[in-house]
């Protein structure tokens, strides 16, 4: 690659007017830059088709939970991995055989096994023994099966026996009637916009001059029927509802600063003037004497534009991507067992009404520091790391092995990265003890111990690692759906039992 092809607009006069020594340094640095560009282009050309598009996500909403899966670009279309898509909804077994790929899916709570066969580069497939044609060719990527995103609208109802809505432009998939339509009512005296939802929502809210934005990334909120509404009110001018990048967003255009207030357990959001909120607060009585008043103190702005802080459990499926973890058997890797169990754990917390999220929802690589940063930035109330092993039996619970600290827990204080867990060791032990008690109640073999297990040392929250091992002599038992469900229920119940203590204010 020639220099002129990269910088056709380079000012040659600058080079000519510079000393020979400086000119040589300039050209040398430029050549290194060109070499780096060439190398990057060469590496990109060697990557498999679709790798550069894996950051695109499809948000999936089911009756049990919501999650996201990666979208891969193939032949100019978006493709989705069937295992990643179906695993949170049941048991999945996939078997590649040359160009053929067989899928066996058992929906959660049933014993019905649904089988489908696909073939690399072919549209024709078999589903439940009947012929089926995809809108695009089936694709095998690293022995994992991918189908066109557009096929989900017809393919999934045959697999799940549930209704499916695909909002492809917004990258959102609704299964089993999970889409939530909201109602909006403008009320007067004083002016306020009342939004009502069939279930609790927790959007991320941001304000800017003349606008209030609500982003529903985790909530299955769909259009109420009319996306753009003009109110013509002195305060609330209009609203716009859009779907994009796996989330829904509502923008409220206002003629004065507004705030969002939550009520009815998060099912109602009221958009009102910020001045009304301030006027509602009791005003201090003014002194009657004429002594000089002290200088006013600056206080933080009210935070009504955000939902109240939530008790959040962050679940970390260990390993992933290039890091397979332990090889449990010829066909079973720790990373896959950890991800499957993490999803069941997420469902159990949500069934108990405890907000929870997963650090990784697909087969992706994450460093220890990335995991710790994600947990600490989310201000997690509890961190649960999930592992699997073929050694020993039952469940092992780990807390971090390090000297405890007498430091007062303060989320605003600076903590050394390598020992951020130290102030939380006592709470971590209490969480582990509560989970162990629930395991014993369910007759699950359990042991509690300490270990130097990254990234727990850098977690500024109560942290516990849960390691699954087989219940008997067969290593495949570690991936048994009933066993994982039983352990997940015990972990969620253990955290729920100690939630009040974890939420208690610290001195």
CSV table of C-alpha atoms in Angstrom, one decimal:
chain,number,residue,atom,x,y,z
A,1,UNK,CA,0.0,0.0,0.0
A,2,UNK,CA,1.5,3.3,-1.0
A,3,UNK,CA,1.6,6.4,1.1
A,4,UNK,CA,-0.4,8.5,-1.4
A,5,UNK,CA,-3.3,6.0,-1.3
A,6,UNK,CA,-3.7,6.6,2.5
A,7,UNK,CA,-3.1,10.3,2.7
A,8,UNK,CA,-4.1,11.8,-0.7
A,9,UNK,CA,-4.6,15.2,0.8
A,10,UNK,CA,-1.3,15.5,2.6
A,11,UNK,CA,0.2,18.9,2.3
A,12,UNK,CA,3.5,18.3,0.5
A,13,UNK,CA,4.6,22.0,1.1
A,14,UNK,CA,4.8,21.2,4.9
A,15,UNK,CA,7.3,18.4,4.2
A,16,UNK,CA,9.3,20.5,1.8
A,17,UNK,CA,9.6,23.4,4.2
A,18,UNK,CA,10.7,21.2,7.1
A,19,UNK,CA,14.3,20.4,7.9
A,20,UNK,CA,15.6,17.1,6.6
A,21,UNK,CA,15.9,15.6,10.1
A,22,UNK,CA,12.3,16.5,11.1
A,23,UNK,CA,11.1,15.4,7.6
A,24,UNK,CA,12.7,12.0,8.1
A,25,UNK,CA,11.1,11.5,11.5
A,26,UNK,CA,7.7,12.6,10.2
A,27,UNK,CA,7.9,10.1,7.3
A,28,UNK,CA,9.1,7.4,9.6
A,29,UNK,CA,6.2,7.8,12.0
A,30,UNK,CA,3.8,7.9,9.0
A,31,UNK,CA,5.2,4.7,7.6
A,32,UNK,CA,4.6,3.0,11.0
A,33,UNK,CA,1.0,4.3,11.0
A,34,UNK,CA,0.5,2.9,7.4
A,35,UNK,CA,1.9,-0.4,8.5
A,36,UNK,CA,-0.5,-0.6,11.4
A,37,UNK,CA,-3.4,0.2,9.2
A,38,UNK,CA,-2.4,-2.5,6.7
A,39,UNK,CA,-2.1,-5.0,9.5
A,40,UNK,CA,-5.5,-4.2,10.9
A,41,UNK,CA,-7.1,-4.5,7.5
A,42,UNK,CA,-5.4,-7.9,7.0
A,43,UNK,CA,-6.6,-9.2,10.4
A,44,UNK,CA,-10.1,-8.0,9.6
A,45,UNK,CA,-10.1,-9.8,6.3
A,46,UNK,CA,-9.2,-13.1,8.0
A,47,UNK,CA,-12.1,-12.9,10.5
A,48,UNK,CA,-15.1,-15.2,9.8
A,49,UNK,CA,-18.1,-13.5,8.2
A,50,UNK,CA,-20.3,-11.9,10.8
A,51,UNK,CA,-17.7,-11.5,13.6
A,52,UNK,CA,-17.5,-7.7,13.1
A,53,UNK,CA,-21.3,-7.5,13.5
A,54,UNK,CA,-21.7,-9.5,16.7
A,55,UNK,CA,-22.2,-6.3,18.8
A,56,UNK,CA,-25.7,-6.1,17.5
A,57,UNK,CA,-28.3,-7.5,20.0
A,58,UNK,CA,-31.8,-8.9,19.8
A,59,UNK,CA,-33.8,-8.2,23.0
A,60,UNK,CA,-36.0,-11.2,23.9
A,61,UNK,CA,-39.0,-11.0,26.3
A,62,UNK,CA,-40.5,-14.2,27.6
A,63,UNK,CA,-43.1,-14.8,30.4
A,64,UNK,CA,-40.3,-15.9,32.7
A,65,UNK,CA,-37.6,-13.3,32.0
A,66,UNK,CA,-36.0,-11.0,29.4
A,67,UNK,CA,-32.5,-11.3,28.0
A,68,UNK,CA,-30.5,-10.5,24.8
A,69,UNK,CA,-28.7,-12.6,22.2
A,70,UNK,CA,-26.1,-11.6,19.7
A,71,UNK,CA,-27.0,-11.0,16.0
A,72,UNK,CA,-24.5,-12.1,13.4
A,73,UNK,CA,-24.5,-10.7,9.8
A,74,UNK,CA,-24.5,-13.4,7.1
A,75,UNK,CA,-25.1,-12.8,3.4
A,76,UNK,CA,-26.4,-9.3,4.1
A,77,UNK,CA,-29.0,-10.4,6.7
A,78,UNK,CA,-29.1,-10.7,10.5
A,79,UNK,CA,-28.8,-14.2,11.9
A,80,UNK,CA,-29.5,-15.5,15.5
A,81,UNK,CA,-28.1,-18.5,17.2
A,82,UNK,CA,-30.8,-21.0,18.1
A,83,UNK,CA,-29.1,-22.4,21.2
A,84,UNK,CA,-28.6,-18.9,22.7
A,85,UNK,CA,-32.2,-18.0,21.9
A,86,UNK,CA,-33.8,-21.2,23.3
A,87,UNK,CA,-31.6,-22.1,26.2
A,88,UNK,CA,-33.3,-19.7,28.7
A,89,UNK,CA,-36.7,-21.3,27.9
A,90,UNK,CA,-35.8,-24.9,28.3
A,91,UNK,CA,-33.3,-27.7,27.8
A,92,UNK,CA,-31.4,-27.6,24.5
A,93,UNK,CA,-29.3,-30.3,22.9
A,94,UNK,CA,-27.5,-29.7,19.6
A,95,UNK,CA,-25.6,-32.2,17.5
A,96,UNK,CA,-23.6,-31.3,14.4
A,97,UNK,CA,-22.9,-34.0,11.9
A,98,UNK,CA,-20.9,-32.7,8.9
A,99,UNK,CA,-23.1,-30.1,7.2
A,100,UNK,CA,-26.2,-31.3,9.1
A,101,UNK,CA,-27.3,-30.0,12.5
A,102,UNK,CA,-29.9,-31.5,14.7
A,103,UNK,CA,-31.6,-29.6,17.5
A,104,UNK,CA,-33.6,-31.2,20.4
A,105,UNK,CA,-35.5,-28.7,22.6
A,106,UNK,CA,-37.5,-29.5,25.7
A,107,UNK,CA,-39.6,-26.5,26.9
A,108,UNK,CA,-39.2,-25.7,30.6
A,109,UNK,CA,-41.9,-27.5,32.7
A,110,UNK,CA,-42.6,-30.1,30.1
A,111,UNK,CA,-41.2,-33.4,29.0
A,112,UNK,CA,-42.1,-32.8,25.3
A,113,UNK,CA,-39.0,-33.1,23.1
A,114,UNK,CA,-39.2,-31.1,19.9
A,115,UNK,CA,-36.7,-32.1,17.2
A,116,UNK,CA,-35.5,-30.0,14.2
A,117,UNK,CA,-32.9,-30.7,11.5
A,118,UNK,CA,-31.1,-28.1,9.4
A,119,UNK,CA,-28.3,-28.2,6.8
A,120,UNK,CA,-25.5,-25.8,6.2
A,121,UNK,CA,-26.3,-23.5,3.2
A,122,UNK,CA,-29.9,-24.8,2.8
A,123,UNK,CA,-33.3,-23.2,3.3
A,124,UNK,CA,-35.1,-26.5,3.6
A,125,UNK,CA,-35.4,-28.0,7.1
A,126,UNK,CA,-37.5,-30.5,9.1
A,127,UNK,CA,-39.4,-29.4,12.1
A,128,UNK,CA,-41.3,-32.0,14.2
A,129,UNK,CA,-41.0,-34.3,11.2
A,130,UNK,CA,-42.6,-31.9,8.7
A,131,UNK,CA,-40.9,-30.0,6.0
A,132,UNK,CA,-40.1,-26.3,6.7
A,133,UNK,CA,-38.5,-23.6,4.6
A,134,UNK,CA,-36.4,-20.8,6.1
A,135,UNK,CA,-36.5,-17.3,4.4
A,136,UNK,CA,-32.7,-17.6,4.1
A,137,UNK,CA,-30.0,-20.3,4.2
A,138,UNK,CA,-29.2,-22.0,7.5
A,139,UNK,CA,-25.6,-21.2,8.7
A,140,UNK,CA,-23.2,-23.2,10.8
A,141,UNK,CA,-20.7,-21.0,12.7
A,142,UNK,CA,-18.2,-22.9,14.9
A,143,UNK,CA,-20.6,-25.9,15.0
A,144,UNK,CA,-23.4,-23.6,16.3
A,145,UNK,CA,-26.6,-23.2,14.3
A,146,UNK,CA,-27.8,-19.8,13.1
A,147,UNK,CA,-31.1,-18.9,11.3
A,148,UNK,CA,-32.2,-15.6,9.8
A,149,UNK,CA,-33.8,-13.3,12.3
A,150,UNK,CA,-36.7,-12.9,10.0
A,151,UNK,CA,-37.5,-16.6,10.4
A,152,UNK,CA,-38.3,-16.3,14.1
A,153,UNK,CA,-41.9,-15.1,13.5
A,154,UNK,CA,-42.9,-18.4,12.0
A,155,UNK,CA,-40.2,-20.8,13.4
A,156,UNK,CA,-40.6,-20.1,17.1
A,157,UNK,CA,-44.4,-20.7,17.3
A,158,UNK,CA,-43.8,-24.2,15.9
A,159,UNK,CA,-41.1,-24.8,18.5
A,160,UNK,CA,-42.7,-23.2,21.6
A,161,UNK,CA,-46.5,-23.4,20.9
A,162,UNK,CA,-46.6,-19.7,22.0
A,163,UNK,CA,-47.5,-16.5,20.2
A,164,UNK,CA,-44.5,-14.5,18.9
A,165,UNK,CA,-44.2,-10.9,17.9
A,166,UNK,CA,-41.0,-9.8,16.1
A,167,UNK,CA,-40.3,-6.1,15.9
A,168,UNK,CA,-37.3,-6.4,13.5
A,169,UNK,CA,-36.5,-2.8,13.0
A,170,UNK,CA,-36.2,-2.3,16.7
A,171,UNK,CA,-34.5,-5.6,17.3
A,172,UNK,CA,-37.0,-6.8,19.8
A,173,UNK,CA,-38.8,-10.2,20.2
A,174,UNK,CA,-41.9,-10.8,22.3
A,175,UNK,CA,-42.8,-14.4,23.2
A,176,UNK,CA,-46.1,-15.5,24.8
A,177,UNK,CA,-47.9,-12.2,24.7
A,178,UNK,CA,-45.3,-10.4,26.8
A,179,UNK,CA,-45.6,-7.0,25.1
A,180,UNK,CA,-46.9,-4.4,27.5
A,181,UNK,CA,-49.1,-1.6,26.0
A,182,UNK,CA,-49.3,1.5,28.1
A,183,UNK,CA,-52.0,4.2,28.4
A,184,UNK,CA,-51.3,7.9,28.5
A,185,UNK,CA,-53.6,10.5,30.0
A,186,UNK,CA,-53.0,14.2,30.2
A,187,UNK,CA,-54.5,15.7,33.4
A,188,UNK,CA,-55.1,19.4,34.2
A,189,UNK,CA,-54.8,21.7,37.2
A,190,UNK,CA,-51.9,21.2,37.4
A,191,UNK,CA,-50.9,19.8,34.1
A,192,UNK,CA,-49.3,16.3,34.3
A,193,UNK,CA,-49.0,13.3,32.0
A,194,UNK,CA,-49.9,10.0,33.7
A,195,UNK,CA,-48.5,6.8,32.1
A,196,UNK,CA,-49.9,3.5,33.2
A,197,UNK,CA,-48.4,0.1,32.6
A,198,UNK,CA,-49.8,-3.4,33.2
A,199,UNK,CA,-46.6,-4.3,35.2
A,200,UNK,CA,-43.8,-2.5,37.0
A,201,UNK,CA,-41.2,-0.8,34.8
A,202,UNK,CA,-37.9,0.7,35.6
A,203,UNK,CA,-36.7,2.8,32.6
A,204,UNK,CA,-33.5,4.8,32.5
A,205,UNK,CA,-34.4,8.4,32.6
A,206,UNK,CA,-32.5,11.4,31.4
A,207,UNK,CA,-33.4,15.1,31.0
A,208,UNK,CA,-32.2,17.8,28.7
A,209,UNK,CA,-33.6,21.3,27.9
A,210,UNK,CA,-37.2,20.8,26.8
A,211,UNK,CA,-37.1,17.0,26.9
A,212,UNK,CA,-37.4,14.0,29.3
A,213,UNK,CA,-36.3,10.7,27.9
A,214,UNK,CA,-37.3,7.3,29.2
A,215,UNK,CA,-35.4,4.3,27.8
A,216,UNK,CA,-37.1,0.9,28.4
A,217,UNK,CA,-34.2,-1.5,27.7
A,218,UNK,CA,-35.3,-4.2,30.2
A,219,UNK,CA,-39.1,-3.7,30.0
A,220,UNK,CA,-41.3,-5.2,27.3
A,221,UNK,CA,-43.1,-1.9,26.6
A,222,UNK,CA,-44.6,-1.6,23.1
A,223,UNK,CA,-46.5,1.1,21.3
A,224,UNK,CA,-49.9,2.2,22.6
A,225,UNK,CA,-51.1,2.5,19.0
A,226,UNK,CA,-50.2,6.1,18.3
A,227,UNK,CA,-46.4,6.8,18.5
A,228,UNK,CA,-46.5,10.6,18.1
A,229,UNK,CA,-49.0,12.5,20.2
A,230,UNK,CA,-49.4,16.3,20.2
A,231,UNK,CA,-51.0,17.6,23.4
A,232,UNK,CA,-50.8,21.3,22.8
A,233,UNK,CA,-50.7,21.8,26.6
A,234,UNK,CA,-48.9,24.7,28.3
A,235,UNK,CA,-46.5,22.2,30.0
A,236,UNK,CA,-46.6,18.9,28.0
A,237,UNK,CA,-46.2,19.7,24.3
A,238,UNK,CA,-46.0,16.2,22.8
A,239,UNK,CA,-44.6,12.7,23.1
A,240,UNK,CA,-42.8,10.3,20.7
A,241,UNK,CA,-42.4,6.6,21.1
A,242,UNK,CA,-39.7,4.7,19.2
A,243,UNK,CA,-38.0,1.3,19.1
A,244,UNK,CA,-34.4,0.8,18.2
A,245,UNK,CA,-31.3,-1.1,19.2
A,246,UNK,CA,-33.2,-3.6,21.3
A,247,UNK,CA,-35.0,-1.0,23.5
A,248,UNK,CA,-38.0,1.2,23.5
A,249,UNK,CA,-37.8,5.0,24.2
A,250,UNK,CA,-40.4,7.6,25.0
A,251,UNK,CA,-39.5,11.3,24.7
A,252,UNK,CA,-41.7,13.8,26.5
A,253,UNK,CA,-41.3,17.3,25.0
A,254,UNK,CA,-42.2,20.0,27.5
A,255,UNK,CA,-42.3,23.8,27.7
A,256,UNK,CA,-40.7,23.9,31.2
A,257,UNK,CA,-38.5,21.5,33.3
A,258,UNK,CA,-40.3,18.3,34.2
A,259,UNK,CA,-39.6,15.3,36.4
A,260,UNK,CA,-40.8,11.7,36.5
A,261,UNK,CA,-42.4,10.3,39.7
A,262,UNK,CA,-43.1,6.6,40.2
A,263,UNK,CA,-46.1,5.2,42.1
A,264,UNK,CA,-48.2,2.0,42.3
A,265,UNK,CA,-45.2,-0.1,42.7
A,266,UNK,CA,-43.6,1.1,39.5
A,267,UNK,CA,-46.7,0.7,37.3
A,268,UNK,CA,-47.5,4.4,37.1
A,269,UNK,CA,-45.2,7.2,36.0
A,270,UNK,CA,-46.4,10.8,36.4
A,271,UNK,CA,-44.6,13.5,34.4
A,272,UNK,CA,-45.1,16.9,36.1
A,273,UNK,CA,-43.4,20.3,36.4
A,274,UNK,CA,-40.3,20.3,38.5
A,275,UNK,CA,-41.6,23.5,40.1
A,276,UNK,CA,-44.7,21.7,41.4
A,277,UNK,CA,-42.6,19.2,43.2
A,278,UNK,CA,-40.6,21.9,44.8
A,279,UNK,CA,-43.7,23.8,45.8
A,280,UNK,CA,-45.1,20.7,47.5
A,281,UNK,CA,-42.1,20.6,49.9
A,282,UNK,CA,-42.7,22.4,53.3
A,283,UNK,CA,-41.0,25.8,53.4
A,284,UNK,CA,-39.0,26.7,56.5
A,285,UNK,CA,-40.4,29.5,58.6
A,286,UNK,CA,-38.5,32.8,58.0
A,287,UNK,CA,-37.1,34.6,61.1
A,288,UNK,CA,-38.9,37.7,62.2
A,289,UNK,CA,-35.9,39.6,63.5
A,290,UNK,CA,-33.5,41.4,61.3
A,291,UNK,CA,-30.3,39.5,62.1
A,292,UNK,CA,-28.2,38.8,59.0
A,293,UNK,CA,-29.1,35.5,57.4
A,294,UNK,CA,-26.4,32.9,56.9
A,295,UNK,CA,-25.2,32.2,53.3
A,296,UNK,CA,-27.5,29.6,51.7
A,297,UNK,CA,-26.0,26.1,51.4
A,298,UNK,CA,-26.0,24.4,48.1
A,299,UNK,CA,-28.0,21.2,48.1
A,300,UNK,CA,-28.1,18.5,45.5
A,301,UNK,CA,-30.8,18.7,42.9
A,302,UNK,CA,-33.8,16.4,43.6
A,303,UNK,CA,-33.4,13.0,42.0
A,304,UNK,CA,-37.1,12.4,41.1
A,305,UNK,CA,-36.0,12.0,37.4
A,306,UNK,CA,-34.7,8.5,38.3
A,307,UNK,CA,-36.5,5.5,39.7
A,308,UNK,CA,-35.6,4.7,43.3
A,309,UNK,CA,-32.4,2.8,43.8
A,310,UNK,CA,-33.1,-0.9,43.5
A,311,UNK,CA,-31.8,-4.0,45.3
A,312,UNK,CA,-29.9,-5.6,42.4
A,313,UNK,CA,-28.4,-9.1,42.2
A,314,UNK,CA,-25.7,-9.4,39.5
A,315,UNK,CA,-25.1,-12.9,38.2
A,316,UNK,CA,-21.8,-13.7,36.6
A,317,UNK,CA,-21.6,-16.9,34.4
A,318,UNK,CA,-17.9,-17.7,34.7
A,319,UNK,CA,-15.6,-18.1,31.7
A,320,UNK,CA,-17.1,-17.7,28.2
A,321,UNK,CA,-15.9,-17.2,24.6
A,322,UNK,CA,-12.3,-18.3,24.2
A,323,UNK,CA,-12.2,-19.3,27.9
A,324,UNK,CA,-14.0,-22.6,28.1
A,325,UNK,CA,-13.2,-23.2,31.7
A,326,UNK,CA,-12.9,-26.8,32.9
A,327,UNK,CA,-13.5,-29.6,30.4
A,328,UNK,CA,-16.2,-31.6,32.2
A,329,UNK,CA,-16.6,-34.2,29.5
A,330,UNK,CA,-15.9,-34.6,25.8
A,331,UNK,CA,-19.0,-32.6,24.9
A,332,UNK,CA,-19.5,-30.5,28.1
A,333,UNK,CA,-17.5,-27.3,28.9
A,334,UNK,CA,-17.8,-25.4,32.1
A,335,UNK,CA,-18.6,-22.1,30.3
A,336,UNK,CA,-21.8,-23.6,28.8
A,337,UNK,CA,-23.0,-25.2,32.1
A,338,UNK,CA,-22.3,-21.9,34.0
A,339,UNK,CA,-24.4,-19.9,31.4
A,340,UNK,CA,-27.3,-22.3,31.5
A,341,UNK,CA,-27.4,-22.3,35.3
A,342,UNK,CA,-27.0,-18.5,35.4
A,343,UNK,CA,-30.1,-18.1,33.3
A,344,UNK,CA,-32.1,-20.4,35.6
A,345,UNK,CA,-30.9,-18.4,38.6
A,346,UNK,CA,-32.0,-15.2,36.9
A,347,UNK,CA,-35.5,-16.7,36.4
A,348,UNK,CA,-35.7,-17.7,40.1
A,349,UNK,CA,-34.8,-14.2,41.3
A,350,UNK,CA,-37.3,-12.6,39.0
A,351,UNK,CA,-40.0,-15.1,40.2
A,352,UNK,CA,-39.3,-13.8,43.7
A,353,UNK,CA,-39.6,-10.2,42.6
A,354,UNK,CA,-35.9,-9.6,43.2
A,355,UNK,CA,-34.3,-7.5,40.4
A,356,UNK,CA,-31.4,-9.3,38.8
A,357,UNK,CA,-29.2,-9.1,35.8
A,358,UNK,CA,-26.5,-11.2,34.1
A,359,UNK,CA,-23.0,-9.9,33.1
A,360,UNK,CA,-22.9,-12.1,30.1
A,361,UNK,CA,-26.0,-13.6,28.4
A,362,UNK,CA,-24.2,-15.3,25.5
A,363,UNK,CA,-20.9,-17.1,24.7
A,364,UNK,CA,-18.7,-14.0,25.0
A,365,UNK,CA,-15.2,-13.4,26.4
A,366,UNK,CA,-14.9,-11.1,29.5
A,367,UNK,CA,-11.8,-10.2,31.5
A,368,UNK,CA,-11.8,-10.3,35.3
A,369,UNK,CA,-11.5,-6.5,35.4
A,370,UNK,CA,-14.4,-6.0,33.0
A,371,UNK,CA,-16.6,-8.2,35.2
A,372,UNK,CA,-15.6,-6.3,38.4
A,373,UNK,CA,-16.1,-3.0,36.7
A,374,UNK,CA,-19.6,-4.0,35.5
A,375,UNK,CA,-20.7,-5.1,39.0
A,376,UNK,CA,-19.3,-2.1,40.8
A,377,UNK,CA,-20.7,0.4,38.3
A,378,UNK,CA,-24.2,-1.2,38.7
A,379,UNK,CA,-23.9,-0.8,42.5
A,380,UNK,CA,-24.9,-4.4,43.0
A,381,UNK,CA,-26.4,-5.4,46.3
A,382,UNK,CA,-25.1,-9.0,45.8
A,383,UNK,CA,-22.7,-10.6,43.4
A,384,UNK,CA,-23.0,-14.3,42.5
A,385,UNK,CA,-20.4,-16.0,40.4
A,386,UNK,CA,-21.4,-19.3,38.8
A,387,UNK,CA,-19.0,-22.2,38.1
A,388,UNK,CA,-19.2,-25.9,37.4
A,389,UNK,CA,-16.9,-28.9,38.2
A,390,UNK,CA,-16.7,-32.6,37.6
A,391,UNK,CA,-14.9,-33.1,41.0
A,392,UNK,CA,-16.7,-33.9,44.2
A,393,UNK,CA,-20.5,-33.9,44.6
A,394,UNK,CA,-23.3,-31.3,45.2
A,395,UNK,CA,-22.7,-27.5,45.6
A,396,UNK,CA,-19.7,-25.7,46.9
A,397,UNK,CA,-20.0,-22.1,48.1
A,398,UNK,CA,-17.0,-19.8,48.1
A,399,UNK,CA,-16.2,-16.5,49.7
A,400,UNK,CA,-13.0,-14.6,49.0
A,401,UNK,CA,-9.9,-15.6,50.9
A,402,UNK,CA,-8.3,-12.4,52.2
A,403,UNK,CA,-7.9,-10.6,55.6
A,404,UNK,CA,-11.1,-8.8,56.7
A,405,UNK,CA,-11.2,-5.1,56.9
A,406,UNK,CA,-12.7,-2.9,59.7
A,407,UNK,CA,-13.3,-0.1,57.2
A,408,UNK,CA,-16.9,1.3,57.2
A,409,UNK,CA,-18.8,0.3,54.1
A,410,UNK,CA,-19.2,3.5,52.0
A,411,UNK,CA,-20.1,3.2,48.3
A,412,UNK,CA,-18.6,6.7,47.7
A,413,UNK,CA,-15.3,5.9,49.3
A,414,UNK,CA,-12.2,4.8,47.4
A,415,UNK,CA,-11.3,1.2,47.8
A,416,UNK,CA,-8.0,-0.5,46.6
A,417,UNK,CA,-8.9,-2.5,43.5
A,418,UNK,CA,-7.2,-5.7,44.6
A,419,UNK,CA,-8.9,-5.7,48.1
A,420,UNK,CA,-12.2,-4.0,47.4
A,421,UNK,CA,-14.0,-7.1,48.8
A,422,UNK,CA,-12.4,-6.8,52.3
A,423,UNK,CA,-15.0,-4.6,53.9
A,424,UNK,CA,-17.8,-6.9,52.7
A,425,UNK,CA,-16.4,-10.2,53.8
A,426,UNK,CA,-18.7,-10.5,56.8
A,427,UNK,CA,-21.8,-9.9,54.7
A,428,UNK,CA,-20.5,-12.3,52.0
A,429,UNK,CA,-20.2,-15.0,54.7
A,430,UNK,CA,-23.8,-14.3,55.8
A,431,UNK,CA,-25.1,-14.7,52.3
A,432,UNK,CA,-23.2,-17.9,51.8
A,433,UNK,CA,-24.5,-19.2,55.2
A,434,UNK,CA,-28.1,-18.3,54.2
A,435,UNK,CA,-27.8,-20.1,50.8
A,436,UNK,CA,-26.2,-23.1,52.5
A,437,UNK,CA,-29.2,-23.3,54.9
A,438,UNK,CA,-31.6,-23.3,52.0
A,439,UNK,CA,-29.6,-26.0,50.2
A,440,UNK,CA,-29.8,-28.2,53.4
A,441,UNK,CA,-33.6,-27.6,53.5
A,442,UNK,CA,-33.8,-29.0,49.9
A,443,UNK,CA,-31.4,-31.9,50.8
A,444,UNK,CA,-28.7,-30.6,48.4
A,445,UNK,CA,-25.2,-31.6,49.5
A,446,UNK,CA,-23.4,-28.3,50.2
A,447,UNK,CA,-20.0,-27.1,51.5
A,448,UNK,CA,-18.9,-23.6,52.3
A,449,UNK,CA,-15.3,-22.5,52.1
A,450,UNK,CA,-13.0,-19.7,51.1
A,451,UNK,CA,-10.8,-19.3,48.0
A,452,UNK,CA,-8.8,-16.7,46.1
A,453,UNK,CA,-11.2,-16.6,43.2
A,454,UNK,CA,-11.1,-13.6,40.9
A,455,UNK,CA,-12.8,-11.3,40.3
A,456,UNK,CA,-14.4,-11.5,43.8
A,457,UNK,CA,-11.4,-9.7,45.4
A,458,UNK,CA,-12.3,-6.5,43.4
A,459,UNK,CA,-16.1,-6.6,44.0
A,460,UNK,CA,-17.4,-3.8,46.3
A,461,UNK,CA,-20.5,-5.8,47.4
A,462,UNK,CA,-21.3,-9.0,49.2
A,463,UNK,CA,-19.9,-11.7,46.9
A,464,UNK,CA,-20.4,-15.5,46.7
A,465,UNK,CA,-19.3,-18.1,44.1
A,466,UNK,CA,-21.6,-21.1,43.5
A,467,UNK,CA,-20.0,-24.1,42.0
A,468,UNK,CA,-22.1,-27.0,40.7
A,469,UNK,CA,-20.8,-30.5,40.8
A,470,UNK,CA,-22.6,-33.8,39.8
A,471,UNK,CA,-25.0,-35.3,42.3
A,472,UNK,CA,-23.8,-38.8,41.5
A,473,UNK,CA,-21.2,-40.7,39.4
A,474,UNK,CA,-22.1,-39.3,36.0
A,475,UNK,CA,-20.6,-35.9,35.2
A,476,UNK,CA,-23.6,-35.1,32.9
A,477,UNK,CA,-25.8,-34.8,36.0
A,478,UNK,CA,-24.3,-31.3,36.5
A,479,UNK,CA,-26.3,-30.2,33.5
A,480,UNK,CA,-29.5,-31.8,34.6
A,481,UNK,CA,-32.3,-29.2,34.3
A,482,UNK,CA,-34.2,-30.4,37.5
A,483,UNK,CA,-31.0,-30.3,39.5
A,484,UNK,CA,-30.0,-26.8,38.3
A,485,UNK,CA,-33.5,-25.6,39.0
A,486,UNK,CA,-33.4,-26.9,42.6
A,487,UNK,CA,-30.1,-25.3,43.3
A,488,UNK,CA,-31.2,-22.0,41.7
A,489,UNK,CA,-34.3,-22.0,43.9
A,490,UNK,CA,-32.1,-22.5,47.0
A,491,UNK,CA,-29.7,-19.7,46.0
A,492,UNK,CA,-32.6,-17.2,45.3
A,493,UNK,CA,-34.3,-18.2,48.6
A,494,UNK,CA,-31.1,-17.7,50.5
A,495,UNK,CA,-30.6,-14.2,49.2
A,496,UNK,CA,-34.2,-13.3,49.8
A,497,UNK,CA,-34.0,-14.5,53.4
A,498,UNK,CA,-31.2,-12.1,54.1
A,499,UNK,CA,-32.3,-9.2,51.9
A,500,UNK,CA,-33.5,-7.0,54.8
A,501,UNK,CA,-30.1,-7.2,56.5
A,502,UNK,CA,-28.3,-6.4,53.2
A,503,UNK,CA,-30.6,-3.4,52.6
A,504,UNK,CA,-30.2,-2.1,56.2
A,505,UNK,CA,-28.3,1.3,56.4
A,506,UNK,CA,-24.7,1.1,57.5
A,507,UNK,CA,-23.3,3.3,60.2
